[in-house]
mmCIF file of C-alpha atoms in Angstrom:
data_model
loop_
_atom_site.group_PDB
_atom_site.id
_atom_site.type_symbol
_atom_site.label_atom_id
_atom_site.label_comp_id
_atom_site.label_asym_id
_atom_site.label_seq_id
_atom_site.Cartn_x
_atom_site.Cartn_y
_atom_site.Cartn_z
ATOM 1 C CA UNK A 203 -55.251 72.307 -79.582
ATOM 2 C CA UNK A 204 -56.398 69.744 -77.468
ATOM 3 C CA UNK A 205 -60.525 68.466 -78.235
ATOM 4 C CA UNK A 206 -62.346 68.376 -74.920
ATOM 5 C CA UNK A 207 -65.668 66.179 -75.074
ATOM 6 C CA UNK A 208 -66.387 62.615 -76.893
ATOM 7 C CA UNK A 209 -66.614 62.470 -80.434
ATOM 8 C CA UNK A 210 -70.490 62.120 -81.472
ATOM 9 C CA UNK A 211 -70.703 59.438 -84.268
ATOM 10 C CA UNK A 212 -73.198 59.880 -86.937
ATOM 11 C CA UNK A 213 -74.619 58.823 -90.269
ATOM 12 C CA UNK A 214 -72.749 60.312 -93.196
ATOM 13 C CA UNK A 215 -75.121 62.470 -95.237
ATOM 14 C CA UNK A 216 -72.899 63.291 -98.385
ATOM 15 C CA UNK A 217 -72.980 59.500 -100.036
ATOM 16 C CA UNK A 218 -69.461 60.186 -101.544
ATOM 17 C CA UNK A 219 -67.876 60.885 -98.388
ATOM 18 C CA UNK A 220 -69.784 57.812 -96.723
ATOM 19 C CA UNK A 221 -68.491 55.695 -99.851
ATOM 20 C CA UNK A 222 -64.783 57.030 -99.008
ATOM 21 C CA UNK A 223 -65.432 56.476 -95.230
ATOM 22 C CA UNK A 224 -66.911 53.282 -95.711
ATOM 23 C CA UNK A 225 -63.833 51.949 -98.189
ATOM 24 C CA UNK A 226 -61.255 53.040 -95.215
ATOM 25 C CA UNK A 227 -62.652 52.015 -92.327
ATOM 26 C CA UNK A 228 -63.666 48.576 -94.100
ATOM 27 C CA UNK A 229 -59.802 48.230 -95.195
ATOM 28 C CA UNK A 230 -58.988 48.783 -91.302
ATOM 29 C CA UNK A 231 -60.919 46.659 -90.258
ATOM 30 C CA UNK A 232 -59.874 43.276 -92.240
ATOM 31 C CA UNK A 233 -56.161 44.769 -91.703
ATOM 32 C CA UNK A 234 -57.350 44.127 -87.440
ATOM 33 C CA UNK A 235 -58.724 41.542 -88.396
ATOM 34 C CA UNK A 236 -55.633 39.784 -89.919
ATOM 35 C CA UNK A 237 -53.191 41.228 -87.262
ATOM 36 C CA UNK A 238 -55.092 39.362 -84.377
ATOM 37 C CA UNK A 239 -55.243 36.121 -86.296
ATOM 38 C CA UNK A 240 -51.440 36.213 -87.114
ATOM 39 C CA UNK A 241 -50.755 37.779 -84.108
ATOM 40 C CA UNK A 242 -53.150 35.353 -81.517
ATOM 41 C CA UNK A 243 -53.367 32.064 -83.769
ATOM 42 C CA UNK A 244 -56.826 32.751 -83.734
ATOM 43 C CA UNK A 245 -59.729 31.853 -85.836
ATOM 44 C CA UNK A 246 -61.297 35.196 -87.204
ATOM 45 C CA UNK A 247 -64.217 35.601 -89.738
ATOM 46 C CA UNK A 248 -65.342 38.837 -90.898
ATOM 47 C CA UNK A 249 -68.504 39.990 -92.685
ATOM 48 C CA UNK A 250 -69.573 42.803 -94.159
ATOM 49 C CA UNK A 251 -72.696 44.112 -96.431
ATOM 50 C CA UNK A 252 -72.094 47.322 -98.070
ATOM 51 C CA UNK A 253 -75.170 49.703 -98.335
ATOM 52 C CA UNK A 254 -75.760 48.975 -102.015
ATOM 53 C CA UNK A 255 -75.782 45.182 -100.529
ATOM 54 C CA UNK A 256 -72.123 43.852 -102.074
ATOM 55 C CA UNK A 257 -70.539 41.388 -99.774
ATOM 56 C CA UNK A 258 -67.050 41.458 -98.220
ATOM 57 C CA UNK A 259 -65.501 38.986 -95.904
ATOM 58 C CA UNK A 260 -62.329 37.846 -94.739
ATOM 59 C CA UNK A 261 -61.356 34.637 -92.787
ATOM 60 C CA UNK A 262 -58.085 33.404 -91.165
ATOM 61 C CA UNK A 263 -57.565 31.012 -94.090
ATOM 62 C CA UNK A 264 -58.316 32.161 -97.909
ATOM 63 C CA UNK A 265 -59.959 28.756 -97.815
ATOM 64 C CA UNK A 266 -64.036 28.871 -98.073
ATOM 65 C CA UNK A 267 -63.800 26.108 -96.013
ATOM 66 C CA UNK A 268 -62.372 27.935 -93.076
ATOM 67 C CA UNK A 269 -65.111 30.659 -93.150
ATOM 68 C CA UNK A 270 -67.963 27.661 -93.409
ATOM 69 C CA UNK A 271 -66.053 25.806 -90.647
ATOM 70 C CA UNK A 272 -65.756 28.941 -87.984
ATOM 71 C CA UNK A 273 -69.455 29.791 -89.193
ATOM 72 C CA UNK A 274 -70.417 26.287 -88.158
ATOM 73 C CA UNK A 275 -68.702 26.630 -84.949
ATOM 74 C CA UNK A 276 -70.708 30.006 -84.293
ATOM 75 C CA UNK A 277 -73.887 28.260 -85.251
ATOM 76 C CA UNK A 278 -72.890 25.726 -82.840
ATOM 77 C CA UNK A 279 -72.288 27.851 -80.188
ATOM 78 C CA UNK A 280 -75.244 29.616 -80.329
ATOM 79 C CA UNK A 281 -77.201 26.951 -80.725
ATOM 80 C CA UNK A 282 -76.216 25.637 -77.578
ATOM 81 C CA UNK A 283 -76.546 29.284 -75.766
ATOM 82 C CA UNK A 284 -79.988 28.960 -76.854
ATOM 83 C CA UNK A 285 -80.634 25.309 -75.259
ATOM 84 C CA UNK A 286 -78.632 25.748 -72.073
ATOM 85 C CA UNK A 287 -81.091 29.326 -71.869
ATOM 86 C CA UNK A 288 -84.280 27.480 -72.836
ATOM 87 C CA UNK A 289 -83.769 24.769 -70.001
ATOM 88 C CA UNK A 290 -82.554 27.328 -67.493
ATOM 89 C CA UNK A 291 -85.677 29.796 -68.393
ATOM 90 C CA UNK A 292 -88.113 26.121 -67.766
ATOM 91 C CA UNK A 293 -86.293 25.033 -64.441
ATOM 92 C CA UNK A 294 -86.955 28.303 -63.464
ATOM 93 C CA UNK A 295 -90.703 28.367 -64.375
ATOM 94 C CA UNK A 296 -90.549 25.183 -62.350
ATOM 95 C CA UNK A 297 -89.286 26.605 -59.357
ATOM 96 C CA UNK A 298 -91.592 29.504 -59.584
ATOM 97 C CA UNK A 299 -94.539 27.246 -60.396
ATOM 98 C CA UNK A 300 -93.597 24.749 -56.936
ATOM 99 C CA UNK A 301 -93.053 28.146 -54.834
ATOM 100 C CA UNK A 302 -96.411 29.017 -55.796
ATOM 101 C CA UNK A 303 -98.084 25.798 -55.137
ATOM 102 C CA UNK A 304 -96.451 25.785 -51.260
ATOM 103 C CA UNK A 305 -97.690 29.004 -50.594
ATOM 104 C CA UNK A 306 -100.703 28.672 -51.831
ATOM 105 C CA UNK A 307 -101.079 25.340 -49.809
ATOM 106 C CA UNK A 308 -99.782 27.231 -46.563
ATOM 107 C CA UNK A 309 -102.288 30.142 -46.910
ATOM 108 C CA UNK A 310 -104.954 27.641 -47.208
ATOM 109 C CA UNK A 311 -103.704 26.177 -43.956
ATOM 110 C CA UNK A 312 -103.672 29.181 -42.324
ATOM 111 C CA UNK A 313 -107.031 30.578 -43.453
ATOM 112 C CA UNK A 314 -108.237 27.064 -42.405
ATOM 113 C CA UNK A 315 -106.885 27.590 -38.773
ATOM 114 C CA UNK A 316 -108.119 30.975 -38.640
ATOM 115 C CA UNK A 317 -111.998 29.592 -39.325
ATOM 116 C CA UNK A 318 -111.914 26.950 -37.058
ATOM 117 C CA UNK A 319 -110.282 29.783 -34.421
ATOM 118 C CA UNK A 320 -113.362 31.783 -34.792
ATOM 119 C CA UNK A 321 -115.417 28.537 -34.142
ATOM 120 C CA UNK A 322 -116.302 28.199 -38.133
ATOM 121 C CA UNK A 323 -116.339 24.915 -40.120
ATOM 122 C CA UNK A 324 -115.761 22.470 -37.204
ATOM 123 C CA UNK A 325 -118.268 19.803 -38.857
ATOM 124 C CA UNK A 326 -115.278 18.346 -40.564
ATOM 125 C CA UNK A 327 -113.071 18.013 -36.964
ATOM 126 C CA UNK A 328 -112.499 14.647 -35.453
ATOM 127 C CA UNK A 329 -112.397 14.536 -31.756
ATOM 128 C CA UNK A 330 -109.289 14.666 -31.689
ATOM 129 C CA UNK A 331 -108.727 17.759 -33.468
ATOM 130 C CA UNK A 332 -111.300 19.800 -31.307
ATOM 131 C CA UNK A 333 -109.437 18.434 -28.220
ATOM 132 C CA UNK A 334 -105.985 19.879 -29.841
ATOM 133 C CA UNK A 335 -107.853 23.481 -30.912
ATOM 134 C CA UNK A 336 -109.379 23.785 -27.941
ATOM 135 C CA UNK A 337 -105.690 23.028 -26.204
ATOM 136 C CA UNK A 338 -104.533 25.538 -28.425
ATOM 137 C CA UNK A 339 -107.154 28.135 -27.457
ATOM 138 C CA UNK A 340 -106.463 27.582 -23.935
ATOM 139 C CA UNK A 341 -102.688 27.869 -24.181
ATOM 140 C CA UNK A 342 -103.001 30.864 -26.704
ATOM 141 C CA UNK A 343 -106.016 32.380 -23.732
ATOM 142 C CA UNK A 344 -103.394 31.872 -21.169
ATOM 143 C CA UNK A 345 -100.446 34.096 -23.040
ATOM 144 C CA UNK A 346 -103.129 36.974 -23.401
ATOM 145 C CA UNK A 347 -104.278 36.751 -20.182
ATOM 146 C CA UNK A 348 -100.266 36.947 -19.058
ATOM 147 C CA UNK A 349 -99.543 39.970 -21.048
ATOM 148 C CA UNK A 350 -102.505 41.722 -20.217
ATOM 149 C CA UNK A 351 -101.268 41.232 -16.636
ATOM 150 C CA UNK A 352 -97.609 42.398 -17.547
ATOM 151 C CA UNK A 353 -99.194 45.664 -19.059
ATOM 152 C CA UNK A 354 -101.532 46.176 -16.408
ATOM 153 C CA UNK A 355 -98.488 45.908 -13.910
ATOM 154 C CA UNK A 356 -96.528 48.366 -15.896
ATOM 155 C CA UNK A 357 -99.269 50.862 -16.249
ATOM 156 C CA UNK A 358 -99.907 50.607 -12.544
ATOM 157 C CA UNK A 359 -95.801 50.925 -11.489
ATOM 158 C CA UNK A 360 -95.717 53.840 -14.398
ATOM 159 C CA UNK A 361 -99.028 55.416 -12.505
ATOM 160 C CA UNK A 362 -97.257 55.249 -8.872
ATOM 161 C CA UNK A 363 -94.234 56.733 -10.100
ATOM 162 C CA UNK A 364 -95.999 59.729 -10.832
ATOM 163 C CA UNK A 365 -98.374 60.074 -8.865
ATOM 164 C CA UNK A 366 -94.964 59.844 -6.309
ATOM 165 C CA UNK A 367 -93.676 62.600 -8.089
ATOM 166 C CA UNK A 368 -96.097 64.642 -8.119
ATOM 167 C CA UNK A 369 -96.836 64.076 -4.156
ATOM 168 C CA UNK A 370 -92.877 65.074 -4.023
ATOM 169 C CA UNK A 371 -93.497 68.483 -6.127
ATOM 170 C CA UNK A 372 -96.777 69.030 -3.910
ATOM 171 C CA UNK A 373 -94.716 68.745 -0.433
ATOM 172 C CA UNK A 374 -92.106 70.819 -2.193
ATOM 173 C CA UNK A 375 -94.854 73.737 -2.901
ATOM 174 C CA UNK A 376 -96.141 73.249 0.533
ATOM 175 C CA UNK A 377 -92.914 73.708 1.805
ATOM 176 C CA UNK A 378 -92.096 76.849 0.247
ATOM 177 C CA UNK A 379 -95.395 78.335 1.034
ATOM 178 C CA UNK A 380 -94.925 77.511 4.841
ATOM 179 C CA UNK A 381 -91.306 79.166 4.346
ATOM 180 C CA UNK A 382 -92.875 82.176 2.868
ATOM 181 C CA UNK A 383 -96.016 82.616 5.315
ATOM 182 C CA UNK A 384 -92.779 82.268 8.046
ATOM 183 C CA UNK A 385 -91.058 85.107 6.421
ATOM 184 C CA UNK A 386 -93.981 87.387 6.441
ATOM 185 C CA UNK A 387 -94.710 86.896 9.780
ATOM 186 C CA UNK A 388 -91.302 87.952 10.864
ATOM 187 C CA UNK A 389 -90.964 90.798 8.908
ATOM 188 C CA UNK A 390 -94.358 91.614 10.244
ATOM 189 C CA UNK A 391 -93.010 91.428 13.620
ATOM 190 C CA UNK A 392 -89.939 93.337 12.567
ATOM 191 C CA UNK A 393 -92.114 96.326 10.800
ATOM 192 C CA UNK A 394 -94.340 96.123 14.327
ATOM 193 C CA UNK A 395 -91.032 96.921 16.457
ATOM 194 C CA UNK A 396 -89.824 99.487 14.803
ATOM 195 C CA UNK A 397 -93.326 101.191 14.497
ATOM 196 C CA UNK A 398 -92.729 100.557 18.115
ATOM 197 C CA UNK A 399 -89.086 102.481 18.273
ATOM 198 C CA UNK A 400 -90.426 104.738 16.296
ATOM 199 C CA UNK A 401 -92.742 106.772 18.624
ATOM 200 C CA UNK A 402 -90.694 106.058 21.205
ATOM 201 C CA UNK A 403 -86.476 106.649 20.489
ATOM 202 C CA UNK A 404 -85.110 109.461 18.490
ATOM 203 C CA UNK A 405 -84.238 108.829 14.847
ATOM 204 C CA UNK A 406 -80.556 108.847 15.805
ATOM 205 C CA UNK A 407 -80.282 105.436 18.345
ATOM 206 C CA UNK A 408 -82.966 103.508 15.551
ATOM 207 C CA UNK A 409 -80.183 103.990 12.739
ATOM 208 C CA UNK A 410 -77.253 102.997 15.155
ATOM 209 C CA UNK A 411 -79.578 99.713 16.558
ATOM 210 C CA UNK A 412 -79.709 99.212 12.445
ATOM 211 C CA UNK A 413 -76.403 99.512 12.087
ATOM 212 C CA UNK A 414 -75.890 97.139 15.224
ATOM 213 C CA UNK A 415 -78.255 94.555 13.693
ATOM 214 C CA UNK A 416 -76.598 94.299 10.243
ATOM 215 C CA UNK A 417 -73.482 93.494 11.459
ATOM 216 C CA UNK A 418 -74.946 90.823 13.834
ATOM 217 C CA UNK A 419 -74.160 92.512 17.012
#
């Protein structure tokens, strides 16, 4: 029977089974351990602390000096993770620390263009720099002045469109109500003549003229 599901690992609570466990697994593991160093000509160390605290280790070599040596190249290693992360973390603070300073220097420009805009803290202007603002003001008056003009055009075009709409749905209506009031009238005139050849030809001849009439004779 197949198992369906992952395997949930867990601490052993009976200590003699997690004694037995702990023997096997720890006997598979240098047995790896060796196979991939024999296998891979590589350098393998293995440690391992039992729960009472007893050491075990294994190294590609029986040699202490191979376990110091690959424990020196670890310590090496990490050592230098550690630097090359340190100086990365600081040129980072660096760039985060410039970033700030420019934006903080270009908000201060811009808050300082946005006074002297509203006419504030222009004791400090040289002639120069009023002639440029007030070049500025004009040029920036100018492009209001020319969109206000675009959207007054549109909103007037927008307005005649409709109101030539609605002109064409009012000469519509008018239309039909003159083509109605003409419609009365001749039915009028039609209900007048036969009141009229009513009183004076017999029934017979006024449903033969009908007759006459709806076949367009």
């Amino acid at each position: 029977m197949v198992r369906s599901g992952k395997v949930v690992l867990k601490r052993i609570e009976n200590k003699i089974n997690r004694q037995v466990t702990f023997s096997k697994r720890k006997s598979g593991l240098f047995k790896k351990a060796h196979e991939i160093s024999l296998l891979c000509d590589a350098q393998v160390a293995l440690i391992i602390f039992s729960p009472r605290g007893k050491l075990f280790h294994y190294s590609s070599s029986s040699s202490d000096s191979c376990m110091e040596n690959i424990l020196e190249r670890h310590e090496s290693y990490s050592y230098g993770e550690r630097q090359l992360h340190a100086i990365n973390q600081e040129s980072q603070e660096t760039n985060w620390n410039l970033e700030y300073a420019s934006l903080k220097s270009r908000l201060e420009v811009v808050q300082r263009n946005h006074r002297h805009f509203m006419g504030e803290d222009l004791e400090s202007l040289s002639l120069r720099d009023l002639q440029s603002l007030e070049t500025e003001l004009d040029s920036g008056l100018k492009n209001m002045r020319s969109k206000k003009n675009q959207l007054m055009l549109k909103s007037i075009s927008e307005l005649e469109t409709k109101d030539k709409t609605l002109q064409e749905k009012n000469n519509s209506l008018v239309k039909k109500v003159k083509e109605n009031e003409v419609e009365e009238k001749e039915g009028e005139v039609v209900f007048l003549q036969r009141q009229k050849l009513n009183t004076v030809l017999p029934p017979w001849m006024i449903s033969h003229i009908d007759h006459h009439q709806s076949y367009g004779f």
